[in-house]
Structure formats: C-alpha cells, structure tokens
Amino acid sequence: NLRLGISRDLSFSAENRSENVRRCAEIAKLFNEAGLICLLSLVSPSEEIRQKASEVVGKDRFVVVHLNAPAEVCAQRNASERDETAKEFPDRALLNYEPPEQADITLDTQHLSPQECVTRVVDYLKQKNIFS
C-alpha cells in the first residue's frame, strides 16, 4: 500500500528504492513516537539502506527480520502478482538484493508456516521487552 500511495511517484531504481525505505522509516518513526509498534514489510535491498532506516527510526527500536527463502520459492509465491506488478512497475526487474549481514531474526519461510513466523517475531519482541 505504501508503494501505491506515499511512494507511488517512485520507480524501482536504486535511488528510488532507497527513498522508499527512507519514507517508510519516517512513517514508522512517527508511529513509534505515538507509542505504537510499527511492522513494515519491505524489500530493503542493501545493508546501507537498512542502516539509514535504522538511523531514522532509532537503533534501539529498529529490528531486522529476514524472511529467508530460495528465489524459486519466492517466484512461485508471487506468480499471480508478478505479472500485474511488472505492468505497473516495469523497472522492478532491476532489483538486486543483499541479505542482511546481521538480522535480528531470520525466518526460514520455506519450512515455517506464517503462524510460526508470527509467533517467533512476537516471542523476540517480548524477550526484548518491547511489549509483554
């Protein structure tokens, strides 16, 4: 929804992907300052971009959750959506992705159910006293 709303003017060029993450980080920071937990699902393609987002949100409030799955599995999951996305964002094919060097949580989504992933994220947040 962020790509279709607040970032609809952005392409998938490296510069615009970075700007999209920055905008999302600014929104997350506003939610955090209002006392809310904000979970964003983004393809953050490089460590540099993740570091910039962390600085905006605040390193003590920024958690990297790496949803890890082989590219083939991701392609299968997105098959129906891929064609529509390609029409809307033709330069999306330019995406390159560097997995996080030090994710706070890594979830093997090929073998874990969505519910198991949610449970692990919630457990992590509880361990860090982000909520009880």
XYZ file of C-alpha atoms in Angstrom:
132
model
C 0.000 0.000 0.000
C 2.897 2.363 0.673
C 4.181 1.813 -2.886
C 0.745 2.589 -4.267
C 0.249 5.618 -2.017
C 3.026 7.649 -0.451
C 5.694 6.239 -2.780
C 3.672 5.968 -5.982
C 5.925 8.561 -7.622
C 8.992 6.320 -7.175
C 10.452 3.800 -9.583
C 12.497 0.760 -8.608
C 15.825 2.388 -9.411
C 18.458 2.082 -6.681
C 17.974 5.728 -5.700
C 14.183 5.449 -5.578
C 14.232 2.168 -3.638
C 16.396 3.892 -1.051
C 13.958 6.817 -0.929
C 11.017 4.428 -0.477
C 12.708 2.814 2.532
C 13.536 6.266 3.951
C 9.906 7.371 3.662
C 8.714 4.168 5.304
C 11.235 4.619 8.118
C 9.980 8.164 8.706
C 6.408 6.855 8.952
C 7.494 4.088 11.341
C 9.253 6.684 13.492
C 6.043 8.732 13.721
C 4.079 5.639 14.774
C 6.741 4.768 17.368
C 6.668 8.290 18.770
C 2.896 7.909 19.153
C 3.514 4.810 21.279
C 2.694 2.225 18.628
C 4.675 -0.714 17.326
C 5.042 -0.466 13.566
C 5.840 -3.520 11.456
C 6.861 -2.805 7.877
C 7.293 -5.435 5.220
C 9.846 -4.124 2.734
C 12.438 -5.390 0.355
C 15.355 -3.445 1.718
C 17.952 -4.349 -0.874
C 21.218 -3.397 0.805
C 22.890 -3.152 4.177
C 23.499 0.553 3.557
C 19.786 1.239 3.100
C 18.915 -0.789 6.222
C 21.467 1.227 8.226
C 19.949 4.505 7.052
C 16.466 3.298 8.032
C 17.805 2.235 11.433
C 19.200 5.725 11.993
C 15.836 7.323 11.144
C 13.757 5.008 13.349
C 16.342 4.723 16.121
C 18.726 1.817 16.558
C 17.068 0.795 19.834
C 13.670 0.496 18.107
C 14.743 -0.998 14.781
C 14.562 -4.764 14.264
C 15.580 -6.558 11.070
C 13.542 -9.674 10.379
C 14.937 -11.577 7.421
C 12.360 -13.746 5.676
C 14.658 -16.264 4.072
C 13.516 -18.459 1.195
C 15.120 -19.611 -2.046
C 14.445 -17.384 -5.066
C 12.467 -20.187 -6.742
C 10.076 -20.374 -3.790
C 9.592 -16.595 -3.807
C 8.895 -16.669 -7.546
C 6.262 -19.404 -7.100
C 4.568 -17.489 -4.301
C 4.389 -14.325 -6.368
C 3.435 -15.858 -9.725
C -0.075 -14.375 -9.872
C 1.037 -10.998 -8.553
C 4.210 -10.803 -10.652
C 2.510 -10.107 -13.985
C 0.398 -7.270 -12.569
C 3.411 -5.780 -10.776
C 5.500 -5.969 -13.953
C 2.855 -3.958 -15.820
C 2.664 -1.336 -13.092
C 6.394 -1.179 -12.274
C 8.286 -2.284 -15.407
C 11.710 -1.402 -13.956
C 11.188 -3.725 -10.970
C 13.342 -6.273 -12.796
C 16.306 -4.087 -11.852
C 16.019 -5.185 -8.215
C 19.138 -6.577 -6.606
C 19.066 -7.870 -3.064
C 21.768 -8.342 -0.423
C 20.596 -10.468 2.521
C 21.132 -8.807 5.911
C 24.586 -9.374 7.371
C 23.210 -9.474 10.920
C 19.447 -9.870 11.036
C 17.879 -9.806 14.482
C 15.628 -12.679 13.406
C 15.929 -14.991 10.396
C 12.849 -16.982 9.469
C 13.064 -19.898 7.049
C 9.742 -19.280 5.337
C 10.144 -22.313 3.118
C 9.746 -24.534 6.183
C 7.863 -22.357 8.700
C 4.164 -21.548 8.470
C 3.057 -17.914 8.605
C 1.742 -18.540 12.146
C 5.102 -19.974 13.260
C 6.847 -16.896 11.843
C 4.479 -14.544 13.676
C 4.993 -16.459 16.911
C 8.772 -16.165 16.593
C 8.588 -12.419 15.941
C 6.240 -11.883 18.899
C 8.481 -14.014 21.146
C 11.512 -11.954 20.082
C 9.730 -8.669 20.834
C 8.699 -9.985 24.242
C 12.295 -11.094 25.001
C 13.466 -7.571 24.174
C 10.764 -6.104 26.452
C 9.234 -4.216 23.554
C 5.875 -5.432 24.859
C 4.663 -8.053 27.317
